[in-house]
Every structure is written in structure tokens, then in C-alpha cells.
JSON list of C-alpha atoms in Angstrom, two decimals:
[
{"chain": "U", "resi": 1, "resn": "MET", "atom": "CA", "xyz": [65.23, 66.91, 41.24]},
{"chain": "U", "resi": 2, "resn": "GLY", "atom": "CA", "xyz": [62.78, 64.19, 40.07]},
{"chain": "U", "resi": 3, "resn": "HIS", "atom": "CA", "xyz": [60.26, 66.48, 39.12]},
{"chain": "U", "resi": 4, "resn": "TRP", "atom": "CA", "xyz": [62.42, 68.15, 36.33]},
{"chain": "U", "resi": 5, "resn": "ARG", "atom": "CA", "xyz": [63.61, 65.41, 35.27]},
{"chain": "U", "resi": 6, "resn": "LEU", "atom": "CA", "xyz": [62.45, 64.84, 31.67]},
{"chain": "U", "resi": 7, "resn": "GLN", "atom": "CA", "xyz": [61.05, 68.19, 31.33]},
{"chain": "U", "resi": 8, "resn": "HIS", "atom": "CA", "xyz": [61.60, 70.73, 29.03]},
{"chain": "U", "resi": 9, "resn": "SER", "atom": "CA", "xyz": [64.46, 73.57, 30.36]},
{"chain": "U", "resi": 10, "resn": "GLY", "atom": "CA", "xyz": [63.06, 76.09, 28.44]},
{"chain": "U", "resi": 11, "resn": "VAL", "atom": "CA", "xyz": [66.66, 77.19, 26.39]},
{"chain": "U", "resi": 12, "resn": "THR", "atom": "CA", "xyz": [65.41, 76.63, 23.16]},
{"chain": "U", "resi": 13, "resn": "ALA", "atom": "CA", "xyz": [69.30, 77.25, 22.49]},
{"chain": "U", "resi": 14, "resn": "ARG", "atom": "CA", "xyz": [70.37, 73.89, 24.25]},
{"chain": "U", "resi": 15, "resn": "ARG", "atom": "CA", "xyz": [67.39, 71.92, 22.78]},
{"chain": "U", "resi": 16, "resn": "GLY", "atom": "CA", "xyz": [65.98, 71.82, 25.84]},
{"chain": "U", "resi": 17, "resn": "LEU", "atom": "CA", "xyz": [68.78, 70.52, 28.26]},
{"chain": "U", "resi": 18, "resn": "TRP", "atom": "CA", "xyz": [69.65, 71.20, 31.12]},
{"chain": "U", "resi": 19, "resn": "GLU", "atom": "CA", "xyz": [72.81, 72.94, 32.39]},
{"chain": "U", "resi": 20, "resn": "VAL", "atom": "CA", "xyz": [74.99, 70.62, 34.19]},
{"chain": "U", "resi": 21, "resn": "HIS", "atom": "CA", "xyz": [78.33, 71.75, 36.24]},
{"chain": "U", "resi": 22, "resn": "CYS", "atom": "CA", "xyz": [80.59, 69.34, 38.75]},
{"chain": "U", "resi": 23, "resn": "ASP", "atom": "CA", "xyz": [83.50, 69.98, 40.10]},
{"chain": "U", "resi": 24, "resn": "PRO", "atom": "CA", "xyz": [85.96, 68.63, 39.18]},
{"chain": "U", "resi": 25, "resn": "TYR", "atom": "CA", "xyz": [87.48, 68.24, 43.17]},
{"chain": "U", "resi": 26, "resn": "ASP", "atom": "CA", "xyz": [84.55, 67.09, 44.58]},
{"chain": "U", "resi": 27, "resn": "ALA", "atom": "CA", "xyz": [83.06, 64.33, 42.13]},
{"chain": "U", "resi": 28, "resn": "THR", "atom": "CA", "xyz": [80.17, 63.41, 44.77]},
{"chain": "U", "resi": 29, "resn": "HIS", "atom": "CA", "xyz": [77.66, 66.11, 43.11]},
{"chain": "U", "resi": 30, "resn": "VAL", "atom": "CA", "xyz": [76.12, 67.39, 40.73]},
{"chain": "U", "resi": 31, "resn": "PHE", "atom": "CA", "xyz": [74.55, 70.99, 39.79]},
{"chain": "U", "resi": 32, "resn": "VAL", "atom": "CA", "xyz": [72.43, 71.39, 37.89]},
{"chain": "U", "resi": 33, "resn": "ARG", "atom": "CA", "xyz": [70.27, 74.63, 36.96]},
{"chain": "U", "resi": 34, "resn": "THR", "atom": "CA", "xyz": [66.30, 74.82, 36.98]},
{"chain": "U", "resi": 35, "resn": "PRO", "atom": "CA", "xyz": [64.15, 77.64, 37.00]},
{"chain": "U", "resi": 36, "resn": "ASP", "atom": "CA", "xyz": [64.35, 78.59, 40.36]},
{"chain": "U", "resi": 37, "resn": "GLY", "atom": "CA", "xyz": [68.38, 78.68, 40.81]},
{"chain": "U", "resi": 38, "resn": "TRP", "atom": "CA", "xyz": [70.78, 75.89, 41.28]},
{"chain": "U", "resi": 39, "resn": "VAL", "atom": "CA", "xyz": [69.87, 72.53, 42.87]},
{"chain": "U", "resi": 40, "resn": "SER", "atom": "CA", "xyz": [72.74, 70.41, 44.27]},
{"chain": "U", "resi": 41, "resn": "VAL", "atom": "CA", "xyz": [72.18, 66.36, 42.80]},
{"chain": "U", "resi": 42, "resn": "PRO", "atom": "CA", "xyz": [74.42, 63.75, 45.16]},
{"chain": "U", "resi": 43, "resn": "TRP", "atom": "CA", "xyz": [75.91, 61.09, 43.18]},
{"chain": "U", "resi": 44, "resn": "THR", "atom": "CA", "xyz": [73.89, 57.95, 42.79]},
{"chain": "U", "resi": 45, "resn": "HIS", "atom": "CA", "xyz": [76.49, 55.74, 44.53]},
{"chain": "U", "resi": 46, "resn": "LEU", "atom": "CA", "xyz": [77.15, 58.13, 47.05]},
{"chain": "U", "resi": 47, "resn": "PRO", "atom": "CA", "xyz": [76.13, 55.83, 49.75]},
{"chain": "U", "resi": 48, "resn": "MET", "atom": "CA", "xyz": [78.90, 52.95, 48.35]},
{"chain": "U", "resi": 49, "resn": "VAL", "atom": "CA", "xyz": [81.86, 55.51, 48.59]},
{"chain": "U", "resi": 50, "resn": "SER", "atom": "CA", "xyz": [83.57, 55.97, 52.40]},
{"chain": "U", "resi": 51, "resn": "ALA", "atom": "CA", "xyz": [84.96, 58.73, 51.53]},
{"chain": "U", "resi": 52, "resn": "PRO", "atom": "CA", "xyz": [84.91, 62.30, 48.87]},
{"chain": "U", "resi": 53, "resn": "PHE", "atom": "CA", "xyz": [87.35, 61.69, 45.96]},
{"chain": "U", "resi": 54, "resn": "ALA", "atom": "CA", "xyz": [88.06, 63.83, 43.07]},
{"chain": "U", "resi": 55, "resn": "GLU", "atom": "CA", "xyz": [87.62, 63.22, 39.29]},
{"chain": "U", "resi": 56, "resn": "PHE", "atom": "CA", "xyz": [91.63, 62.40, 38.88]},
{"chain": "U", "resi": 57, "resn": "THR", "atom": "CA", "xyz": [89.86, 59.44, 41.16]},
{"chain": "U", "resi": 58, "resn": "TRP", "atom": "CA", "xyz": [87.60, 57.96, 39.07]},
{"chain": "U", "resi": 59, "resn": "ARG", "atom": "CA", "xyz": [89.67, 57.69, 36.82]},
{"chain": "U", "resi": 60, "resn": "HIS", "atom": "CA", "xyz": [92.51, 55.62, 38.26]},
{"chain": "U", "resi": 61, "resn": "ALA", "atom": "CA", "xyz": [89.30, 53.57, 40.07]},
{"chain": "U", "resi": 62, "resn": "ARG", "atom": "CA", "xyz": [88.58, 52.93, 36.42]},
{"chain": "U", "resi": 63, "resn": "VAL", "atom": "CA", "xyz": [92.07, 51.74, 35.56]},
{"chain": "U", "resi": 64, "resn": "LEU", "atom": "CA", "xyz": [92.34, 49.70, 38.53]},
{"chain": "U", "resi": 65, "resn": "ALA", "atom": "CA", "xyz": [89.10, 48.01, 38.50]},
{"chain": "U", "resi": 66, "resn": "ALA", "atom": "CA", "xyz": [89.48, 47.40, 34.23]},
{"chain": "U", "resi": 67, "resn": "GLU", "atom": "CA", "xyz": [93.19, 45.62, 35.63]},
{"chain": "U", "resi": 68, "resn": "GLN", "atom": "CA", "xyz": [90.96, 43.81, 37.91]},
{"chain": "U", "resi": 69, "resn": "GLY", "atom": "CA", "xyz": [89.07, 41.99, 35.08]},
{"chain": "U", "resi": 70, "resn": "ARG", "atom": "CA", "xyz": [85.78, 43.96, 36.29]},
{"chain": "U", "resi": 71, "resn": "ASP", "atom": "CA", "xyz": [83.46, 45.79, 33.80]},
{"chain": "U", "resi": 72, "resn": "ASP", "atom": "CA", "xyz": [85.14, 49.61, 34.26]},
{"chain": "U", "resi": 73, "resn": "THR", "atom": "CA", "xyz": [82.27, 51.46, 32.22]},
{"chain": "U", "resi": 74, "resn": "ASN", "atom": "CA", "xyz": [79.56, 49.52, 34.84]},
{"chain": "U", "resi": 75, "resn": "GLU", "atom": "CA", "xyz": [79.45, 52.87, 37.47]},
{"chain": "U", "resi": 76, "resn": "THR", "atom": "CA", "xyz": [78.76, 50.59, 40.12]},
{"chain": "U", "resi": 77, "resn": "GLU", "atom": "CA", "xyz": [81.93, 48.41, 39.80]},
{"chain": "U", "resi": 78, "resn": "VAL", "atom": "CA", "xyz": [83.77, 51.58, 39.26]},
{"chain": "U", "resi": 79, "resn": "ALA", "atom": "CA", "xyz": [82.28, 52.61, 42.63]},
{"chain": "U", "resi": 80, "resn": "ARG", "atom": "CA", "xyz": [83.08, 49.54, 44.85]},
{"chain": "U", "resi": 81, "resn": "VAL", "atom": "CA", "xyz": [85.74, 49.97, 42.97]},
{"chain": "U", "resi": 82, "resn": "LEU", "atom": "CA", "xyz": [86.69, 54.14, 44.29]},
{"chain": "U", "resi": 83, "resn": "ASP", "atom": "CA", "xyz": [85.86, 52.50, 48.10]},
{"chain": "U", "resi": 84, "resn": "ASP", "atom": "CA", "xyz": [88.33, 50.16, 48.22]},
{"chain": "U", "resi": 85, "resn": "LEU", "atom": "CA", "xyz": [90.81, 52.37, 46.98]},
{"chain": "U", "resi": 86, "resn": "LEU", "atom": "CA", "xyz": [89.46, 55.15, 49.14]},
{"chain": "U", "resi": 87, "resn": "THR", "atom": "CA", "xyz": [90.03, 52.61, 52.61]},
{"chain": "U", "resi": 88, "resn": "ARG", "atom": "CA", "xyz": [93.23, 51.22, 51.43]},
{"chain": "U", "resi": 89, "resn": "ALA", "atom": "CA", "xyz": [94.28, 55.17, 51.27]},
{"chain": "U", "resi": 90, "resn": "GLN", "atom": "CA", "xyz": [93.16, 55.57, 54.69]},
{"chain": "U", "resi": 91, "resn": "ALA", "atom": "CA", "xyz": [95.41, 52.96, 56.03]},
{"chain": "U", "resi": 92, "resn": "GLY", "atom": "CA", "xyz": [98.68, 53.76, 54.02]},
{"chain": "U", "resi": 93, "resn": "PRO", "atom": "CA", "xyz": [100.06, 53.62, 51.29]},
{"chain": "U", "resi": 94, "resn": "VAL", "atom": "CA", "xyz": [99.57, 50.51, 48.51]},
{"chain": "U", "resi": 95, "resn": "SER", "atom": "CA", "xyz": [101.26, 51.22, 45.54]},
{"chain": "U", "resi": 96, "resn": "LYS", "atom": "CA", "xyz": [103.34, 54.48, 44.89]},
{"chain": "U", "resi": 97, "resn": "LEU", "atom": "CA", "xyz": [100.77, 55.50, 41.99]},
{"chain": "U", "resi": 98, "resn": "SER", "atom": "CA", "xyz": [97.23, 54.39, 43.96]},
{"chain": "U", "resi": 99, "resn": "ASP", "atom": "CA", "xyz": [99.63, 57.25, 47.17]},
{"chain": "U", "resi": 100, "resn": "ARG", "atom": "CA", "xyz": [99.29, 59.45, 45.24]},
{"chain": "U", "resi": 101, "resn": "ILE", "atom": "CA", "xyz": [96.37, 59.31, 44.15]},
{"chain": "U", "resi": 102, "resn": "ALA", "atom": "CA", "xyz": [95.57, 59.03, 47.38]},
{"chain": "U", "resi": 103, "resn": "ALA", "atom": "CA", "xyz": [97.34, 62.23, 48.05]},
{"chain": "U", "resi": 104, "resn": "ARG", "atom": "CA", "xyz": [96.17, 64.15, 45.64]},
{"chain": "U", "resi": 105, "resn": "THR", "atom": "CA", "xyz": [92.23, 63.52, 46.52]},
{"chain": "U", "resi": 106, "resn": "ARG", "atom": "CA", "xyz": [92.92, 64.57, 50.32]},
{"chain": "U", "resi": 107, "resn": "VAL", "atom": "CA", "xyz": [94.13, 68.27, 49.80]},
{"chain": "U", "resi": 108, "resn": "ALA", "atom": "CA", "xyz": [91.77, 68.34, 47.07]},
{"chain": "U", "resi": 109, "resn": "ALA", "atom": "CA", "xyz": [88.87, 67.83, 49.71]},
{"chain": "U", "resi": 110, "resn": "ALA", "atom": "CA", "xyz": [90.84, 69.73, 52.13]},
{"chain": "U", "resi": 111, "resn": "ALA", "atom": "CA", "xyz": [90.83, 72.43, 50.03]},
{"chain": "U", "resi": 112, "resn": "HIS", "atom": "CA", "xyz": [87.28, 72.60, 49.42]},
{"chain": "U", "resi": 113, "resn": "ARG", "atom": "CA", "xyz": [86.00, 72.60, 52.14]},
{"chain": "U", "resi": 114, "resn": "PRO", "atom": "CA", "xyz": [84.46, 75.36, 53.74]},
{"chain": "U", "resi": 115, "resn": "PRO", "atom": "CA", "xyz": [86.20, 77.73, 56.83]},
{"chain": "U", "resi": 116, "resn": "SER", "atom": "CA", "xyz": [86.60, 76.90, 59.95]},
{"chain": "U", "resi": 117, "resn": "SER", "atom": "CA", "xyz": [85.52, 78.76, 63.47]},
{"chain": "U", "resi": 118, "resn": "ASP", "atom": "CA", "xyz": [88.84, 79.42, 64.06]},
{"chain": "U", "resi": 119, "resn": "ASP", "atom": "CA", "xyz": [88.97, 81.46, 60.54]},
{"chain": "U", "resi": 120, "resn": "ALA", "atom": "CA", "xyz": [86.82, 83.32, 62.03]},
{"chain": "U", "resi": 121, "resn": "ARG", "atom": "CA", "xyz": [88.68, 84.11, 64.78]},
{"chain": "U", "resi": 122, "resn": "ARG", "atom": "CA", "xyz": [91.70, 85.61, 63.03]},
{"chain": "U", "resi": 123, "resn": "PRO", "atom": "CA", "xyz": [92.61, 89.28, 63.22]},
{"chain": "U", "resi": 124, "resn": "GLU", "atom": "CA", "xyz": [91.81, 91.59, 60.66]},
{"chain": "U", "resi": 125, "resn": "PRO", "atom": "CA", "xyz": [95.14, 92.62, 58.27]},
{"chain": "U", "resi": 126, "resn": "GLY", "atom": "CA", "xyz": [97.06, 95.09, 59.00]},
{"chain": "U", "resi": 127, "resn": "LYS", "atom": "CA", "xyz": [95.58, 94.85, 62.94]},
{"chain": "U", "resi": 128, "resn": "PRO", "atom": "CA", "xyz": [97.92, 92.90, 65.65]},
{"chain": "U", "resi": 129, "resn": "ALA", "atom": "CA", "xyz": [95.89, 89.12, 66.76]},
{"chain": "U", "resi": 130, "resn": "ASP", "atom": "CA", "xyz": [95.77, 88.93, 70.64]},
{"chain": "U", "resi": 131, "resn": "GLY", "atom": "CA", "xyz": [99.30, 88.91, 71.88]},
{"chain": "U", "resi": 132, "resn": "ASP", "atom": "CA", "xyz": [101.19, 89.94, 69.13]},
{"chain": "U", "resi": 133, "resn": "ASP", "atom": "CA", "xyz": [101.59, 93.98, 69.48]},
{"chain": "U", "resi": 134, "resn": "ASP", "atom": "CA", "xyz": [104.81, 94.06, 71.02]},
{"chain": "U", "resi": 135, "resn": "GLY", "atom": "CA", "xyz": [104.49, 97.50, 71.68]},
{"chain": "U", "resi": 136, "resn": "LEU", "atom": "CA", "xyz": [105.99, 99.13, 69.02]},
{"chain": "U", "resi": 137, "resn": "PRO", "atom": "CA", "xyz": [105.09, 100.53, 66.30]},
{"chain": "U", "resi": 138, "resn": "ALA", "atom": "CA", "xyz": [106.87, 99.37, 62.24]},
{"chain": "U", "resi": 139, "resn": "THR", "atom": "CA", "xyz": [107.93, 101.18, 59.87]},
{"chain": "U", "resi": 140, "resn": "VAL", "atom": "CA", "xyz": [106.19, 101.63, 56.46]},
{"chain": "U", "resi": 141, "resn": "ILE", "atom": "CA", "xyz": [108.25, 101.77, 53.99]},
{"chain": "U", "resi": 142, "resn": "PRO", "atom": "CA", "xyz": [105.38, 103.65, 50.79]},
{"chain": "U", "resi": 143, "resn": "PHE", "atom": "CA", "xyz": [106.17, 102.16, 46.90]},
{"chain": "U", "resi": 144, "resn": "ALA", "atom": "CA", "xyz": [106.47, 104.94, 43.64]},
{"chain": "U", "resi": 145, "resn": "ILE", "atom": "CA", "xyz": [104.07, 105.20, 41.17]},
{"chain": "U", "resi": 146, "resn": "PHE", "atom": "CA", "xyz": [106.00, 103.82, 38.89]},
{"chain": "U", "resi": 147, "resn": "ASP", "atom": "CA", "xyz": [105.12, 105.97, 35.29]},
{"chain": "U", "resi": 148, "resn": "ALA", "atom": "CA", "xyz": [105.33, 104.38, 32.38]},
{"chain": "U", "resi": 149, "resn": "ASP", "atom": "CA", "xyz": [105.48, 107.41, 30.37]},
{"chain": "U", "resi": 150, "resn": "ALA", "atom": "CA", "xyz": [108.58, 109.65, 32.68]},
{"chain": "U", "resi": 151, "resn": "GLU", "atom": "CA", "xyz": [110.67, 105.85, 32.62]},
{"chain": "U", "resi": 152, "resn": "ALA", "atom": "CA", "xyz": [109.54, 106.20, 28.65]},
{"chain": "U", "resi": 153, "resn": "GLU", "atom": "CA", "xyz": [111.40, 109.69, 28.73]},
{"chain": "U", "resi": 154, "resn": "ARG", "atom": "CA", "xyz": [114.12, 108.24, 30.01]},
{"chain": "U", "resi": 155, "resn": "TRP", "atom": "CA", "xyz": [114.88, 105.61, 27.49]}
]
């Protein structure tokens, strides 16, 4: 990504700025559109943080940093508070709000993981899984097709 730094993106409609996107449930990376395609750029303080986190977790860490008297505009300070929050969240509840934030972070991280190898072994829809076939065919009851014109004539 370094060789694109301080270069014009080639898009004059955007004043030469690069197109950047982020996943609000995984704030550890941003995605930059380059002439070669999308590039994933890791967060500069990623080695300091012990677990993946979402944007709402970062906002909560900034609030905690301000409450502790730290500079909540300094990214390094907030990253330290965030790491402490995530480390304590793995050990157990801290406060109700912090516990909810940590739980939301765990759910968001789990929802954005690639499918496991168990998912590859699931049967196709409509086919029974191994050991699920009881030998009796199921009765299929088709739904009728809704005809709006015929329904309007009944009114």
C-alpha cells in the first residue's frame, strides 16, 4: 500500500482521493480501492489489541479513556484502553455496559468469520443428512399462485 501513499487516485471527481471502506463489525482493517483492485490495510495499532473489535467497541473505549482522564483523541491511548477492555471482557463481566459491549463484540466477530469445515459437510437443501432418512417420503403441499386480478374481481 505504501507506493500509493500521497499519490493521486486518478479519480478527478473525488479530487484524487482514494476510495476507502470499512466493516463496522471489524474495525481492524480498512479496504482501499486501487487500480489493481481492493487492498486490505490493517490498523496501525493492531498488534496492541488482543481481540477483534467493532466500531461501537472503539467508541466505548474512547468514553472509558475520557473517564480515566486519558486523552481520548490519542489513538495509542485509546488502543491501550481497548485492549484492557477486551482482556477484562474475556475474564468476566466488568460493568453492565462494558459487559454488553463485550458481548456485542463477540457476536459481531463470530458473525464475520468464514464458514467452518463443518458447513462444507452439510447436506444440500431438500436432501436428508446422513442418518436423518427415516425411509418415509414427506408429503408436499404446493402453495397456490396468487392472482391479483382474480382476487380484485371477487371484491
